[in-house]
Amino acid sequence: MKGLSVGFLVAQLVFRVKGQTWCGKNYMSTSPIVPPGGQFPIPNELNSPLLALRCSPAIRPYLLEDAASGDPSFVSILIDAPVTFYEISKAAPIQLQSELNTLDVAVSVEGITLVQGTVTLNSTKTSLPFSLNSLQPRTSPYNISCSAKYAGQTFEAMGSLSYLPNPPSDIGSVTKMDLRTGALLARPANGKGGSYAPIFPIGFYTQFDGYLAQNLSILAELAAQGFTIVHPVPTFSNLTALDLVLDEMQEAGLYLMYDMRGTYQNNTSVTEQVNRIKSRPNLLLWYTADEPDGTSDPLNATSISSDLITSLDGGDGKGGAGYHPVSLVLNCENYFFTEYASGSDIVMQDTYMIGNNVTYSTVWHTVCTENYGDCGCDNCKGSFEDISTRMDEFRERLFVNGWERSKAVWTVPQAFGNDTYWQRFPTGKEFIVESILGINHGGLGVVSWDDPTTSDIKASASLLAASLSKMTPYIASPNASFHQVTLGRVDVGLWSIDNETLVLATNMNYNITTLLFEDLGLEPSKIVQLLDSGSFIKPDRSALVFESVGSGAFIVTIHKQESEPAITSTNSALALHPPPIVAYITKIISSVTGT
């Protein structure tokens, strides 16, 4: 990540001079232009259809307590059956029959049938409930085999199901990943017990030595401002100070994202840190590599580290889940994505496009192209769309690799400026634009670089964070349908449950812009505004109006309820739900689906 301290910035520049590449590109004026390689392969398009059958558990990991779950979709196998014309992972040719649009699916574990059911062709997230009582908890994952029959054809897919024993005394918490939505499920961070609930992590990479360790009251302030997570930035040279900070975080009810960026390739250090931290009740997830693609770390480094962490955290270290997911951040637009992302459950992106010249490096005095140069925002165009494009690309690659259920994408908004490549800080309203773009394009967490930041950004981030309590029940719901659309550079995410739709919208224009409900396919009878960062509802309820880089969140009810007011206003917003399969990859077969 880029930092605020002069020492950190100097160190980063010295490192780059020594390495003389970033994202595999030469950037020194004395270096030749050499294509970096490492680009993600574009799937070949075919003339005949393929079925990309996929199966995964709804939750990772399951615990013994989940055997008594009353939600049939919670303990279930999710079947995805997209039809595509692209050669993506494990896709096989299918001979479509116009009169048949279903698959007969059987799921087995180690040769024993677990569940059978009918799945609609070209559907996603079909839930096939099963009983955990037929399995025994263990550290190693179960291999699940899914077989689908269609018009005399047979298709096979494999998956992995983690069913862990109840955590031992040295494990202080468990974080489950809801693969129906991509959300994290956790008990309250204060360690006082409570039920698992969806968590939308929102907070900052937070400087430690000169900030958190110097003033413990900061943590209570962050909690009061609505933030849910803190990501302390190492090094943690004073372990006594670290314990005090982490104790205070727990007391404040803040989740911990524990960072091992400088040591994640040192197995001895990782072992010591994991064993020291894993008893923390507020530990939500681990964080290993910070921009390993930028620094060209060994391609297997993230996987080696993730396997080691998982083996120390309740798993077998051979592909199954531990008690907490592992995360990392990638900085490059397209440099060995698969290799680096393979070592994570959560892939973050940090596209910083505010205040820098993305075509000419003001630091190295060279041009920046797809093959050369470093401008602080890899392969960027200098617009907000750089963020949404990066999010879309990451999700597309997860889908191509068959990882769309097993991995989630988070976003890292820019909250810094006035250093190296970036000549200014974002405004508070720009910060919210950055954040909402990440969410609308599949981001399930918002962790910004970095705090301390400006009062304007902190106030806007708090406004956004404080909105989550009313939004999460809509967006974390496995029953919500999602749709994203961009109209006149207003980016909109819509999550619908029954007759209510959460509308999360952000204006990328630096001028007033109007968004008609008619263009969203909505006819509101009632509108509740939950977030106001420069937006309002027209009195006749026909449209939303956004100021320059304004944003807002609204719950729109379609059927009018006479007993309730037509327009109300509170202070809440946000959302977390993975978007549908990327359009350019998947082709809908109308003759099969009937749509």
Coordinates of C-alpha atoms in Angstrom, one line a residue:
M1 CA 0.0 0.0 0.0
K2 CA 0.9 3.6 -0.3
G3 CA 1.5 5.4 3.0
L4 CA 1.4 8.7 4.7
S5 CA 4.7 8.7 6.6
V6 CA 7.7 10.2 4.8
G7 CA 9.8 7.3 6.0
F8 CA 7.4 4.7 4.5
L9 CA 7.3 6.5 1.2
V10 CA 11.0 6.8 1.0
A11 CA 11.4 3.1 1.8
Q12 CA 8.9 2.2 -1.0
L13 CA 10.7 4.3 -3.5
V14 CA 14.1 2.8 -2.6
F15 CA 12.5 -0.7 -2.9
R16 CA 11.2 0.2 -6.3
V17 CA 14.6 1.5 -7.4
K18 CA 16.3 -1.7 -6.3
G19 CA 13.6 -3.9 -8.0
Q20 CA 13.3 -1.5 -11.0
T21 CA 9.9 -3.1 -11.9
W22 CA 6.4 -2.7 -10.7
C23 CA 3.7 -5.1 -11.9
G24 CA 6.5 -6.6 -13.9
K25 CA 7.1 -3.4 -15.8
N26 CA 10.3 -1.4 -16.1
Y27 CA 9.8 2.2 -15.0
M28 CA 13.2 3.7 -14.8
S29 CA 14.0 6.1 -17.7
T30 CA 17.2 4.1 -18.3
S31 CA 15.4 0.8 -18.6
P32 CA 14.1 -0.7 -21.9
I33 CA 10.4 -1.3 -22.6
V34 CA 9.8 -5.0 -22.0
P35 CA 6.3 -6.5 -22.0
P36 CA 5.7 -7.8 -18.4
G37 CA 3.9 -11.0 -19.2
G38 CA 1.6 -12.6 -16.6
Q39 CA -1.6 -11.5 -18.3
F40 CA -4.8 -13.4 -17.5
P41 CA -5.7 -15.5 -20.5
I42 CA -8.8 -14.5 -22.3
P43 CA -11.1 -17.5 -22.8
N44 CA -11.7 -18.6 -26.3
E45 CA -15.2 -18.1 -27.7
L46 CA -16.7 -21.1 -29.4
N47 CA -19.7 -21.5 -31.7
S48 CA -21.3 -24.2 -29.6
P49 CA -22.4 -24.1 -26.0
L50 CA -20.7 -25.4 -22.9
L51 CA -22.0 -26.3 -19.5
A52 CA -19.8 -25.1 -16.6
L53 CA -21.3 -27.3 -13.8
R54 CA -20.1 -26.2 -10.4
C55 CA -21.0 -27.2 -6.8
S56 CA -20.0 -26.0 -3.4
P57 CA -21.3 -26.0 0.2
A58 CA -23.5 -23.0 1.2
I59 CA -21.2 -22.3 4.2
R60 CA -17.5 -22.6 4.9
P61 CA -16.7 -24.0 7.3
Y62 CA -19.5 -25.9 8.9
L63 CA -19.3 -26.6 12.7
L64 CA -21.1 -29.3 14.7
E65 CA -23.6 -26.7 15.9
D66 CA -24.8 -26.3 12.3
A67 CA -26.3 -29.8 12.2
A68 CA -29.3 -28.3 14.0
S69 CA -29.8 -25.4 11.7
G70 CA -33.4 -24.8 10.8
D71 CA -32.6 -23.1 7.5
P72 CA -32.6 -25.7 4.8
S73 CA -30.5 -23.5 2.4
F74 CA -27.8 -23.0 5.2
V75 CA -26.9 -26.7 5.2
S76 CA -27.0 -27.3 1.5
I77 CA -25.0 -27.9 -1.6
L78 CA -25.1 -25.0 -4.1
I79 CA -25.3 -26.0 -7.7
D80 CA -24.4 -23.5 -10.5
A81 CA -25.2 -24.6 -14.0
P82 CA -24.3 -21.7 -16.3
V83 CA -24.3 -22.2 -20.1
T84 CA -21.5 -20.4 -21.9
F85 CA -19.8 -20.1 -25.2
Y86 CA -16.4 -19.5 -23.6
E87 CA -13.8 -22.1 -22.7
I88 CA -13.8 -21.5 -18.9
S89 CA -12.6 -23.8 -16.2
K90 CA -14.1 -27.3 -16.4
A91 CA -16.8 -26.3 -18.9
A92 CA -17.8 -29.2 -21.2
P93 CA -19.8 -29.3 -24.5
I94 CA -23.5 -29.7 -24.1
Q95 CA -26.1 -30.6 -26.8
L96 CA -29.1 -28.5 -25.9
Q97 CA -32.6 -29.7 -26.3
S98 CA -35.3 -27.1 -26.7
E99 CA -37.9 -29.2 -24.8
L100 CA -35.6 -29.9 -21.8
N101 CA -34.3 -27.3 -19.4
T102 CA -33.4 -29.2 -16.3
L103 CA -30.5 -31.3 -15.0
D104 CA -30.8 -34.3 -12.7
V105 CA -28.1 -33.8 -10.1
A106 CA -26.6 -36.2 -7.6
V107 CA -24.0 -35.1 -5.0
S108 CA -21.9 -37.7 -3.3
V109 CA -19.2 -37.6 -0.6
E110 CA -16.6 -40.4 -0.7
G111 CA -18.8 -42.6 -2.8
I112 CA -22.0 -42.1 -0.6
T113 CA -24.8 -40.1 -2.1
L114 CA -25.5 -37.0 0.0
V115 CA -28.4 -35.4 -1.9
Q116 CA -30.2 -35.5 -5.2
G117 CA -32.3 -32.9 -7.0
T118 CA -33.4 -31.2 -10.1
V119 CA -31.6 -28.0 -11.2
T120 CA -32.6 -25.6 -13.9
L121 CA -30.2 -25.2 -16.8
N122 CA -28.3 -21.9 -16.8
S123 CA -29.3 -21.2 -13.2
T124 CA -27.1 -20.3 -10.2
K125 CA -27.2 -21.0 -6.5
T126 CA -29.7 -23.8 -6.6
S127 CA -29.8 -25.1 -3.1
L128 CA -29.9 -28.9 -2.4
P129 CA -30.3 -29.4 1.4
F130 CA -28.6 -32.3 3.1
S131 CA -27.9 -33.5 6.7
L132 CA -24.6 -32.9 8.4
N133 CA -25.5 -35.9 10.6
S134 CA -24.2 -38.2 7.8
L135 CA -20.7 -36.7 8.2
Q136 CA -18.2 -36.4 11.0
P137 CA -16.3 -33.2 11.8
R138 CA -12.6 -33.3 10.9
T139 CA -9.8 -31.0 10.0
S140 CA -9.4 -32.2 6.5
P141 CA -12.1 -31.3 3.9
Y142 CA -14.5 -33.7 2.3
N143 CA -14.3 -34.0 -1.4
I144 CA -17.8 -33.6 -2.9
S145 CA -18.6 -35.0 -6.3
C146 CA -21.5 -33.6 -8.3
S147 CA -22.9 -35.5 -11.3
A148 CA -25.5 -34.0 -13.6
K149 CA -27.5 -35.8 -16.3
Y150 CA -29.1 -34.1 -19.2
A151 CA -30.6 -35.7 -22.4
G152 CA -28.3 -38.7 -22.2
Q153 CA -25.2 -36.6 -21.4
T154 CA -23.4 -36.7 -18.1
F155 CA -21.4 -33.8 -16.5
E156 CA -19.1 -33.9 -13.5
A157 CA -17.9 -31.3 -11.0
M158 CA -15.9 -31.5 -7.8
G159 CA -16.0 -29.3 -4.7
S160 CA -14.7 -29.1 -1.2
L161 CA -16.7 -29.2 2.0
S162 CA -15.1 -28.2 5.3
Y163 CA -16.8 -29.5 8.5
L164 CA -14.6 -28.6 11.4
P165 CA -14.7 -29.8 15.0
N166 CA -15.8 -27.3 17.5
P167 CA -12.9 -24.9 18.1
P168 CA -10.4 -25.9 20.8
S169 CA -9.6 -23.6 23.7
D170 CA -6.8 -21.8 21.9
I171 CA -9.2 -20.6 19.1
G172 CA -11.1 -17.5 20.3
S173 CA -13.6 -17.1 17.4
V174 CA -14.8 -18.6 14.1
T175 CA -15.6 -16.7 10.9
K176 CA -17.8 -18.4 8.5
M177 CA -18.1 -17.5 4.8
D178 CA -21.6 -17.6 3.4
L179 CA -21.0 -18.8 -0.1
R180 CA -24.6 -18.0 -1.0
T181 CA -23.7 -14.3 -0.8
G182 CA -20.0 -14.0 -0.2
A183 CA -20.6 -12.3 3.2
L184 CA -18.8 -13.1 6.4
L185 CA -20.7 -14.5 9.4
A186 CA -19.3 -13.9 12.9
R187 CA -20.3 -13.6 16.5
P188 CA -20.1 -10.2 18.1
A189 CA -16.5 -8.9 18.4
N190 CA -16.7 -8.1 22.1
G191 CA -16.3 -11.8 23.0
K192 CA -19.4 -11.8 25.2
G193 CA -21.3 -14.3 23.0
G194 CA -24.2 -14.0 20.7
S195 CA -25.4 -15.4 17.4
Y196 CA -23.6 -15.5 14.1
A197 CA -24.7 -12.6 11.9
P198 CA -23.6 -11.1 8.6
I199 CA -20.7 -8.7 8.9
F200 CA -20.0 -5.9 6.5
P201 CA -16.4 -4.9 7.3
I202 CA -15.9 -1.2 6.9
G203 CA -12.9 0.6 8.3
F204 CA -9.3 1.6 7.6
Y205 CA -5.8 0.3 7.4
T206 CA -4.8 2.1 10.6
Q207 CA -1.3 3.2 11.4
F208 CA -0.1 1.5 14.6
D209 CA 3.1 2.9 16.2
G210 CA 2.5 6.6 15.8
Y211 CA -1.3 6.5 16.1
L212 CA -3.2 3.6 17.7
A213 CA -0.4 2.7 20.2
Q214 CA -0.2 6.3 21.3
N215 CA -3.9 6.9 22.0
L216 CA -6.1 3.9 23.0
S217 CA -9.2 6.1 23.0
I218 CA -9.1 6.2 19.2
L219 CA -10.7 2.8 19.1
A220 CA -13.8 3.7 21.0
E221 CA -14.1 6.7 18.7
L222 CA -14.0 4.5 15.6
A223 CA -16.7 2.2 17.0
A224 CA -18.9 5.2 17.8
Q225 CA -18.4 6.4 14.2
G226 CA -19.9 3.2 13.0
F227 CA -16.8 1.4 11.8
T228 CA -16.8 -2.4 12.3
I229 CA -13.2 -3.4 11.6
V230 CA -9.6 -2.1 12.2
H231 CA -6.6 -3.2 10.2
P232 CA -3.5 -2.2 12.2
V233 CA -0.5 -1.7 10.0
P234 CA 2.7 -3.4 11.2
T235 CA 5.4 -3.5 12.3
F236 CA 4.4 -4.4 15.8
S237 CA 7.7 -4.0 17.5
N238 CA 6.1 -3.5 21.0
L239 CA 4.0 -6.5 21.7
T240 CA 2.8 -5.1 25.0
A241 CA 1.4 -2.1 23.1
L242 CA -0.2 -4.5 20.5
D243 CA -1.9 -6.4 23.3
L244 CA -3.3 -3.2 24.8
V245 CA -4.6 -2.1 21.4
L246 CA -6.2 -5.4 20.6
D247 CA -7.8 -5.6 24.1
E248 CA -9.3 -2.1 23.6
M249 CA -10.5 -3.1 20.1
Q250 CA -12.4 -6.1 21.6
E251 CA -13.8 -3.9 24.4
A252 CA -15.1 -1.5 21.7
G253 CA -16.6 -4.3 19.7
L254 CA -14.3 -3.9 16.7
Y255 CA -13.2 -6.8 14.5
L256 CA -9.5 -7.4 13.8
M257 CA -8.0 -7.9 10.4
Y258 CA -4.5 -9.1 11.4
D259 CA -1.7 -8.1 9.0
M260 CA 1.5 -10.1 8.3
R261 CA 2.6 -8.2 5.2
G262 CA 6.3 -7.9 6.0
T263 CA 6.7 -11.5 7.3
Y264 CA 4.2 -13.6 5.4
Q265 CA 7.0 -15.5 3.6
N266 CA 8.8 -16.3 6.9
N267 CA 7.2 -19.5 8.2
T268 CA 8.7 -19.2 11.6
S269 CA 7.3 -15.7 12.1
V270 CA 3.9 -16.6 10.6
T271 CA 3.7 -19.5 13.0
E272 CA 4.5 -17.4 16.0
Q273 CA 2.0 -14.7 15.0
V274 CA -0.9 -17.0 14.2
N275 CA -0.4 -18.9 17.5
R276 CA -0.3 -15.6 19.4
I277 CA -3.4 -14.0 17.8
K278 CA -5.8 -16.9 17.0
S279 CA -7.2 -16.9 20.6
R280 CA -8.5 -13.4 20.1
P281 CA -12.4 -13.3 20.2
N282 CA -12.5 -10.4 17.8
L283 CA -10.2 -11.9 15.1
L284 CA -12.2 -11.8 11.9
L285 CA -9.6 -12.7 9.3
W286 CA -5.9 -12.9 8.4
Y287 CA -4.1 -10.7 5.9
T288 CA -0.9 -11.8 4.3
A289 CA 0.5 -10.2 1.1
D290 CA 0.3 -6.5 0.5
E291 CA 0.6 -6.0 -3.3
P292 CA 2.7 -9.1 -4.0
D293 CA 2.0 -8.6 -7.7
G294 CA 3.6 -5.2 -7.6
T295 CA 6.7 -6.4 -6.0
S296 CA 6.8 -9.6 -8.0
D297 CA 6.9 -11.9 -5.0
P298 CA 7.4 -15.6 -5.7
L299 CA 4.3 -16.8 -7.5
N300 CA 3.6 -19.6 -4.9
A301 CA 4.3 -17.4 -1.9
T302 CA 0.7 -16.5 -1.1
S303 CA -0.5 -20.1 -1.4
I304 CA 2.3 -21.4 0.9
S305 CA 1.5 -18.8 3.5
S306 CA -2.2 -19.4 3.3
D307 CA -1.8 -23.2 3.7
L308 CA 0.5 -22.7 6.7
I309 CA -2.0 -20.3 8.4
T310 CA -4.9 -22.6 7.8
S311 CA -3.0 -25.6 9.3
L312 CA -2.4 -23.5 12.4
D313 CA -6.0 -22.3 12.5
G314 CA -7.9 -25.5 12.6
G315 CA -7.6 -26.8 9.0
D316 CA -5.4 -29.3 7.4
G317 CA -3.4 -26.8 5.4
K318 CA -4.0 -28.7 2.2
G319 CA -7.0 -26.8 0.7
G320 CA -9.6 -27.0 3.4
A321 CA -10.8 -24.1 5.5
G322 CA -9.6 -23.0 8.9
Y323 CA -11.5 -21.1 11.5
H324 CA -10.8 -17.7 9.8
P325 CA -10.4 -16.7 6.1
V326 CA -7.2 -15.4 4.6
S327 CA -7.0 -12.1 2.6
L328 CA -4.6 -10.1 0.5
V329 CA -4.6 -7.1 -1.8
L330 CA -3.5 -6.9 -5.4
N331 CA -2.3 -3.7 -6.9
C332 CA -1.8 -4.6 -10.6
E333 CA -4.5 -4.6 -13.1
N334 CA -3.4 -7.8 -14.8
Y335 CA -0.2 -9.5 -13.6
F336 CA -0.3 -13.2 -12.5
F337 CA -3.7 -12.8 -11.0
T338 CA -4.4 -16.5 -10.7
E339 CA -1.1 -17.3 -9.0
Y340 CA -1.4 -14.6 -6.4
A341 CA -5.1 -14.8 -5.8
S342 CA -4.9 -18.6 -5.3
G343 CA -3.5 -17.9 -1.8
S344 CA -6.6 -16.2 -0.4
D345 CA -10.3 -16.4 0.4
I346 CA -10.7 -12.7 0.0
V347 CA -9.0 -10.8 -2.8
M348 CA -8.8 -7.0 -2.4
Q349 CA -8.1 -4.4 -5.0
D350 CA -6.6 -0.9 -4.4
T351 CA -7.1 1.3 -7.5
Y352 CA -6.0 4.8 -6.5
M353 CA -6.9 7.2 -9.3
I354 CA -7.5 10.5 -7.5
G355 CA -4.9 13.3 -7.8
N356 CA -2.3 11.5 -9.9
N357 CA -1.3 11.6 -13.6
V358 CA -2.0 8.1 -14.8
T359 CA -0.3 8.5 -18.2
Y360 CA 3.0 10.2 -17.2
S361 CA 4.9 9.4 -14.0
T362 CA 5.7 12.6 -12.0
V363 CA 8.0 10.5 -9.9
W364 CA 10.0 8.6 -12.5
H365 CA 9.5 11.1 -15.4
T366 CA 8.4 8.4 -18.0
V367 CA 5.2 7.6 -19.8
C368 CA 3.0 4.9 -18.4
T369 CA 1.6 2.2 -20.7
E370 CA 0.5 -1.4 -20.5
N371 CA 4.2 -2.4 -21.0
Y372 CA 6.1 0.3 -19.2
G373 CA 6.1 2.8 -16.4
D374 CA 4.6 3.3 -12.9
C375 CA 2.1 6.1 -12.2
G376 CA 0.6 4.7 -9.0
C377 CA -2.5 3.3 -10.7
D378 CA -1.7 0.4 -13.0
N379 CA -3.3 0.6 -16.5
C380 CA -5.7 3.3 -15.3
K381 CA -7.5 6.0 -17.3
G382 CA -7.8 8.5 -14.5
S383 CA -11.6 8.2 -13.9
F384 CA -13.8 6.7 -11.3
E385 CA -14.6 3.9 -13.7
D386 CA -11.1 2.6 -13.1
I387 CA -12.4 1.2 -9.8
S388 CA -15.5 -0.4 -11.2
T389 CA -13.6 -1.9 -14.1
R390 CA -11.0 -3.4 -11.7
M391 CA -13.7 -4.9 -9.6
D392 CA -15.4 -6.4 -12.6
E393 CA -12.2 -7.8 -14.0
F394 CA -11.4 -9.5 -10.7
R395 CA -14.8 -11.0 -10.5
E396 CA -14.7 -12.1 -14.1
R397 CA -11.4 -13.9 -13.4
L398 CA -12.8 -15.6 -10.4
F399 CA -15.7 -16.9 -12.5
V400 CA -13.4 -18.1 -15.3
N401 CA -11.3 -20.0 -12.8
G402 CA -14.4 -21.5 -11.1
W403 CA -13.7 -19.5 -7.9
E404 CA -16.9 -17.4 -7.9
R405 CA -18.2 -19.2 -4.8
S406 CA -15.0 -19.9 -2.9
K407 CA -13.5 -16.3 -3.1
A408 CA -14.9 -12.9 -2.5
V409 CA -13.7 -9.4 -3.6
W410 CA -13.3 -6.4 -1.3
T411 CA -12.4 -2.8 -2.2
V412 CA -9.8 -0.4 -0.8
P413 CA -10.8 3.2 -1.3
Q414 CA -8.1 5.9 -1.5
A415 CA -8.1 8.1 1.7
F416 CA -4.6 9.6 1.3
G417 CA -2.9 12.2 -0.9
N418 CA -0.3 14.9 -1.1
D419 CA 2.5 12.4 -1.6
T420 CA 4.5 10.9 -4.4
Y421 CA 2.1 10.2 -7.3
W422 CA -1.0 11.7 -5.6
Q423 CA -1.1 15.4 -5.5
R424 CA -4.2 15.8 -3.4
F425 CA -6.5 13.9 -1.1
P426 CA -10.0 12.8 -2.2
T427 CA -12.8 14.9 -0.9
G428 CA -15.2 13.2 1.5
K429 CA -17.9 12.9 -1.3
E430 CA -15.3 11.4 -3.7
F431 CA -14.4 8.9 -1.0
I432 CA -18.0 7.7 -0.8
V433 CA -18.1 7.5 -4.7
E434 CA -15.0 5.2 -4.5
S435 CA -16.6 3.1 -1.8
I436 CA -20.0 2.7 -3.4
L437 CA -18.4 1.8 -6.8
G438 CA -16.6 -1.1 -5.1
I439 CA -19.8 -2.3 -3.4
N440 CA -22.0 -2.0 -6.5
H441 CA -19.5 -4.1 -8.4
G442 CA -19.3 -6.9 -5.9
G443 CA -17.3 -5.6 -3.0
L444 CA -18.2 -7.3 0.3
G445 CA -15.9 -5.2 2.5
V446 CA -14.5 -1.7 2.4
V447 CA -11.1 -1.2 4.1
S448 CA -9.5 2.1 3.1
W449 CA -5.8 3.1 3.0
D450 CA -5.4 4.8 5.5
D451 CA -6.1 6.3 8.9
P452 CA -5.3 8.9 10.1
T453 CA -6.9 10.8 7.2
T454 CA -8.6 14.1 6.7
S455 CA -11.6 15.1 8.8
D456 CA -13.6 15.4 5.6
I457 CA -12.9 11.8 4.6
K458 CA -13.4 10.5 8.1
A459 CA -16.8 12.2 8.4
S460 CA -18.0 10.8 5.1
A461 CA -16.6 7.4 5.9
S462 CA -18.5 7.5 9.2
L463 CA -21.7 8.5 7.4
L464 CA -21.4 5.5 5.2
A465 CA -20.4 3.2 8.0
A466 CA -23.3 4.3 10.2
S467 CA -25.7 3.3 7.5
L468 CA -24.9 -0.4 7.5
S469 CA -27.2 -1.7 10.2
K470 CA -30.3 -1.0 8.1
M471 CA -28.7 -2.2 4.8
T472 CA -27.1 -5.4 5.8
P473 CA -30.4 -7.4 6.3
Y474 CA -31.4 -6.6 2.8
I475 CA -28.1 -7.2 1.0
A476 CA -26.7 -10.1 3.0
S477 CA -29.9 -12.0 2.5
P478 CA -29.5 -15.1 0.3
N479 CA -33.0 -14.4 -1.0
A480 CA -32.1 -11.0 -2.4
S481 CA -31.7 -10.6 -6.2
F482 CA -29.1 -8.1 -7.4
H483 CA -28.8 -6.0 -10.5
Q484 CA -26.2 -3.3 -11.4
V485 CA -26.7 -0.6 -14.0
T486 CA -24.9 2.6 -15.0
L487 CA -27.0 5.4 -16.5
G488 CA -25.4 8.7 -17.4
R489 CA -22.4 7.9 -15.2
V490 CA -24.6 7.3 -12.2
D491 CA -23.7 3.8 -11.0
V492 CA -26.6 2.0 -9.3
G493 CA -26.8 -1.2 -7.4
L494 CA -30.3 -2.7 -6.8
W495 CA -31.0 -5.4 -4.2
S496 CA -34.6 -6.7 -4.2
I497 CA -36.5 -8.7 -1.6
D498 CA -40.2 -9.2 -2.3
N499 CA -41.7 -5.7 -3.0
E500 CA -38.7 -3.7 -1.6
T501 CA -35.5 -2.7 -3.4
L502 CA -32.4 -1.1 -1.9
V503 CA -31.1 1.4 -4.4
L504 CA -27.5 2.4 -3.8
A505 CA -26.4 5.0 -6.3
T506 CA -23.3 7.3 -6.9
N507 CA -22.8 10.1 -9.3
M508 CA -19.4 9.9 -11.1
N509 CA -20.1 13.3 -12.7
Y510 CA -18.8 16.6 -11.4
N511 CA -22.2 18.2 -12.1
I512 CA -25.8 17.7 -11.0
T513 CA -27.4 14.6 -12.4
T514 CA -30.9 13.2 -12.3
L515 CA -31.8 9.5 -12.2
L516 CA -35.4 8.5 -13.2
F517 CA -37.0 5.6 -11.3
E518 CA -38.7 4.7 -14.6
D519 CA -35.2 4.0 -16.1
L520 CA -34.6 1.6 -13.2
G521 CA -37.9 -0.2 -13.8
L522 CA -39.3 1.0 -10.5
E523 CA -42.6 2.6 -9.7
P524 CA -42.2 3.7 -6.0
S525 CA -45.1 4.0 -3.6
K526 CA -42.8 4.8 -0.7
I527 CA -39.1 5.8 -0.5
V528 CA -36.9 5.8 2.6
Q529 CA -33.6 7.6 2.2
L530 CA -30.9 5.9 4.2
L531 CA -27.7 7.7 3.1
D532 CA -27.4 11.4 2.0
S533 CA -24.0 12.3 0.6
G534 CA -25.4 15.0 -1.7
S535 CA -28.7 13.5 -3.0
F536 CA -32.4 13.9 -2.6
I537 CA -35.8 12.5 -3.8
K538 CA -37.9 14.6 -6.1
P539 CA -41.2 15.6 -4.4
D540 CA -43.2 13.7 -6.9
R541 CA -41.1 10.5 -6.3
S542 CA -40.2 10.3 -10.0
A543 CA -36.5 10.6 -9.7
L544 CA -33.4 11.0 -7.6
V545 CA -31.2 14.0 -7.9
F546 CA -27.5 13.9 -7.2
E547 CA -25.1 16.8 -6.6
S548 CA -21.6 16.8 -8.1
V549 CA -20.1 13.4 -7.0
G550 CA -23.2 12.9 -4.8
S551 CA -24.4 9.6 -3.5
G552 CA -27.4 8.1 -1.8
A553 CA -29.1 4.9 -0.6
F554 CA -32.8 4.4 -0.6
I555 CA -35.3 1.7 0.1
V556 CA -38.0 1.8 -2.5
T557 CA -41.3 0.0 -1.8
I558 CA -43.4 -0.9 -4.9
H559 CA -46.8 -1.4 -3.3
K560 CA -48.1 1.5 -1.3
Q561 CA -48.9 1.0 2.3
E562 CA -51.5 3.6 3.2
S563 CA -50.7 3.7 6.9
E564 CA -47.1 4.8 6.3
P565 CA -45.7 8.1 5.1
A566 CA -44.6 8.3 1.5
I567 CA -41.1 9.7 2.1
T568 CA -39.0 9.4 5.2
S569 CA -35.3 10.0 5.9
T570 CA -32.8 8.3 8.2
N571 CA -29.0 8.0 8.1
S572 CA -28.1 4.6 6.8
A573 CA -26.6 2.9 3.7
L574 CA -24.5 0.2 2.2
A575 CA -24.8 -3.3 0.9
L576 CA -23.0 -6.5 0.4
H577 CA -23.9 -9.1 -2.1
P578 CA -22.0 -10.7 -5.0
P579 CA -23.1 -9.6 -8.4
P580 CA -24.5 -12.1 -11.0
I581 CA -22.3 -13.9 -13.4
V582 CA -20.5 -11.5 -15.6
A583 CA -22.4 -10.8 -18.9
Y584 CA -19.5 -11.0 -21.3
I585 CA -18.6 -14.5 -20.0
T586 CA -22.1 -16.0 -19.9
K587 CA -24.7 -16.1 -22.7
I588 CA -28.3 -16.7 -21.7
I589 CA -29.9 -19.4 -23.8
S590 CA -33.5 -18.2 -24.2
S591 CA -34.7 -21.3 -25.8
V592 CA -33.5 -23.3 -22.7
T593 CA -34.4 -20.9 -19.9
G594 CA -37.7 -19.7 -21.4
T595 CA -36.7 -16.0 -20.8

